[in-house]
Amino acid sequence: MYEAIKPLHSYFAWAVLFVVAVAVVLAGAAFISGQNRSNQKAALFAVIAAHIQLLLGLILYFVSPQGMDNLSSAAMKDPFARLLAVEHPLTNIIAIVLITLGYSRAKKMASNAAANKTLFIFYGIALLLLLSRIPWAAWLGL
Ligand code: HEM
């Protein structure tokens, strides 16, 4: 199970970061240019991708030796172990909640400008949170 889920979570991360980044850029551009909501589809793709990654991440958390199995006071003193067992999962769950909230709030808004601004802010903060807690060195094999 671990051997299958880890590479899936690892490769799918590229797709998630890409679609969230595209959704942020399109929402920002639509807000600035006062466009309609043609960017709504990109925002929906980001929600779907983030939720798939959440599911993969949750499974990985229970099967990885770096996830729940590694929750110990010794691991909390090791920055890399703490990143994988606590900071990465928690921060990314918060980011995915923000993406979900941003999408559903924007969808209900009557004004295009308010909807695009909401998407830009919620998705933008979520993207920064995701980028801040990726185990970059392990992921990119540095
Ligand atoms: C959009 C959200 C997420 C992104 C973009 C993401 C991305 C990544 C990346 C790039 C890695 C490194 C993979 C590698 O070293 O090849 C990783 C590892 C990991 N992720 Fe996520 N992740 C997300 C959400 C989550 C969530 C919600 C959880 C758990 C609840 C989670 C649990 C883990 C664990 C336990 C590892 C370490 C696996 C190991 O090395 O054995 N991730 N994630």
Coordinates of C-alpha atoms and ligand atoms in Angstrom, one line a residue:
M1 CA 0.0 0.0 0.0
Y2 CA 2.7 2.5 1.0
E3 CA 4.7 1.8 -2.1
A4 CA 1.7 2.6 -4.3
I5 CA 0.3 5.6 -2.4
K6 CA 3.5 7.5 -1.8
P7 CA 4.4 8.0 -5.5
L8 CA 0.8 8.8 -6.3
H9 CA 0.7 11.5 -3.6
S10 CA 4.1 12.7 -4.7
Y11 CA 3.3 13.0 -8.5
F12 CA -0.3 14.3 -7.9
A13 CA 1.2 17.1 -5.8
W14 CA 2.5 18.7 -9.1
A15 CA -1.0 18.7 -10.5
V16 CA -2.5 20.2 -7.3
L17 CA 0.0 23.0 -7.1
F18 CA -0.4 23.8 -10.8
V19 CA -4.2 24.0 -10.8
V20 CA -4.3 26.0 -7.6
A21 CA -1.7 28.4 -9.0
V22 CA -3.7 28.8 -12.3
A23 CA -6.9 29.4 -10.3
V24 CA -5.2 32.1 -8.3
V25 CA -3.8 33.9 -11.4
L26 CA -7.1 33.7 -13.2
A27 CA -9.1 35.0 -10.2
G28 CA -6.6 37.8 -9.8
A29 CA -6.8 38.7 -13.5
A30 CA -10.6 38.5 -13.6
F31 CA -10.8 40.8 -10.5
I32 CA -8.4 43.4 -12.0
S33 CA -10.0 43.4 -15.5
G34 CA -13.6 43.3 -14.1
Q35 CA -14.3 40.1 -16.1
N36 CA -17.2 37.7 -15.5
R37 CA -16.8 34.3 -13.8
S38 CA -15.2 32.4 -16.7
N39 CA -12.5 31.4 -14.2
Q40 CA -15.0 29.5 -12.0
K41 CA -14.1 26.2 -13.8
A42 CA -10.5 26.5 -12.9
A43 CA -11.5 27.2 -9.3
L44 CA -13.6 24.0 -9.3
F45 CA -10.7 21.9 -10.7
A46 CA -8.6 23.2 -7.9
V47 CA -11.2 22.0 -5.3
I48 CA -11.4 18.6 -6.9
A49 CA -7.6 18.2 -7.2
A50 CA -7.1 19.3 -3.6
H51 CA -9.8 16.9 -2.3
I52 CA -8.2 14.0 -4.2
Q53 CA -4.8 14.9 -2.7
L54 CA -6.4 15.2 0.8
L55 CA -7.7 11.6 0.4
L56 CA -4.3 10.3 -0.8
G57 CA -2.6 12.2 2.0
L58 CA -4.9 10.8 4.7
I59 CA -4.3 7.3 3.5
L60 CA -0.5 7.9 3.3
Y61 CA -0.6 9.3 6.9
F62 CA -1.7 5.9 8.2
V63 CA 0.5 3.7 6.1
S64 CA 3.8 5.8 6.0
P65 CA 6.5 5.3 8.6
Q66 CA 6.8 9.1 8.4
G67 CA 3.2 9.7 9.3
M68 CA 1.2 8.7 12.4
D69 CA 3.7 6.0 13.3
N70 CA 6.4 8.6 13.8
L71 CA 4.5 10.7 16.4
S72 CA 6.8 10.6 19.3
S73 CA 8.5 13.2 21.5
A74 CA 11.9 12.3 19.9
A75 CA 10.4 12.9 16.4
M76 CA 9.1 16.3 17.5
K77 CA 12.6 17.5 18.2
D78 CA 13.7 16.5 14.7
P79 CA 12.5 19.3 12.2
F80 CA 12.2 17.0 9.2
A81 CA 10.3 14.3 11.1
R82 CA 8.0 17.0 12.6
L83 CA 7.4 18.5 9.2
L84 CA 6.2 15.2 7.8
A85 CA 4.2 13.9 10.8
V86 CA 2.6 17.2 12.0
E87 CA 3.3 20.4 10.1
H88 CA 2.7 19.2 6.5
P89 CA -0.6 17.4 7.2
L90 CA -2.1 20.1 9.5
T91 CA -1.1 23.1 7.3
N92 CA -2.3 21.4 4.1
I93 CA -5.6 20.4 5.7
I94 CA -6.1 24.1 6.6
A95 CA -5.2 25.1 3.0
I96 CA -7.7 22.7 1.6
V97 CA -10.4 24.0 3.9
L98 CA -9.6 27.5 2.7
I99 CA -9.9 26.4 -0.9
T100 CA -13.3 24.7 -0.2
L101 CA -14.6 27.7 1.7
G102 CA -13.4 30.2 -0.9
Y103 CA -15.1 28.3 -3.7
S104 CA -18.4 27.9 -1.9
R105 CA -18.5 31.5 -0.7
A106 CA -17.6 32.9 -4.1
K107 CA -20.3 30.7 -5.8
K108 CA -23.0 32.3 -3.6
M109 CA -21.9 35.9 -4.3
A110 CA -24.0 38.0 -6.5
S111 CA -21.2 40.4 -7.6
N112 CA -18.5 39.1 -10.0
A113 CA -15.9 41.4 -8.4
A114 CA -16.6 40.2 -4.9
A115 CA -16.5 36.5 -6.1
N116 CA -13.2 36.9 -7.9
K117 CA -11.7 38.8 -5.0
T118 CA -12.8 36.1 -2.6
L119 CA -11.3 33.3 -4.8
F120 CA -8.1 35.3 -5.2
I121 CA -7.6 35.8 -1.4
F122 CA -8.7 32.3 -0.2
Y123 CA -6.8 30.4 -2.9
G124 CA -3.8 32.7 -2.7
I125 CA -3.4 32.1 1.1
A126 CA -4.0 28.4 0.6
L127 CA -1.3 28.3 -2.1
L128 CA 1.2 30.0 0.2
L129 CA 0.4 27.6 3.0
L130 CA 0.8 24.6 0.7
L131 CA 4.2 25.9 -0.6
S132 CA 5.4 26.7 2.9
R133 CA 5.1 23.1 4.2
I134 CA 6.1 20.9 1.3
P135 CA 9.1 18.7 2.1
W136 CA 11.0 20.2 -0.8
A137 CA 14.4 18.5 -0.4
A138 CA 12.8 15.0 -0.1
W139 CA 10.4 15.7 -2.9
L140 CA 12.9 17.0 -5.4
G141 CA 15.6 14.6 -4.3
L142 CA 18.0 17.4 -3.4
Ligands
HEM1 C1 -2.7 19.7 -1.4 C2 -2.2 19.1 -0.4 C3 -0.9 18.3 -0.3 C4 0.2 18.4 -1.2 C5 0.4 19.3 -2.3 C6 1.1 17.4 -0.7 C7 2.4 17.2 -1.2 C8 3.3 16.3 -0.7 C9 4.6 16.1 -1.2 C10 5.2 16.8 -2.4 C11 5.3 15.1 -0.4 C12 6.7 14.6 -0.6 C13 6.6 13.3 -1.4 C14 8.0 12.7 -1.7 O1 8.9 12.8 -0.8 O2 8.1 12.1 -2.8 C15 4.3 14.8 0.6 C16 4.6 13.8 1.6 C17 3.7 13.5 2.6 N1 2.4 13.9 2.7 FE1 1.5 15.3 1.6 N2 0.6 16.8 0.4 C18 -0.7 17.3 0.7 C19 -1.5 17.0 1.6 C20 -1.3 16.0 2.6 C21 -2.2 15.7 3.7 C22 -3.6 16.3 3.9 C23 -1.6 14.7 4.4 C24 -2.1 13.9 5.6 C25 -3.2 14.1 6.3 C26 -0.3 14.4 3.8 C27 0.6 13.5 4.3 C28 1.8 13.3 3.8 C29 2.8 12.4 4.4 C30 2.6 11.5 5.7 C31 4.0 12.5 3.6 C32 5.3 11.7 3.9 C33 5.3 10.4 3.1 C34 6.6 9.7 3.3 O3 7.7 10.2 3.0 O4 6.5 8.5 3.7 N3 -0.2 15.2 2.7 N4 3.1 15.5 0.4

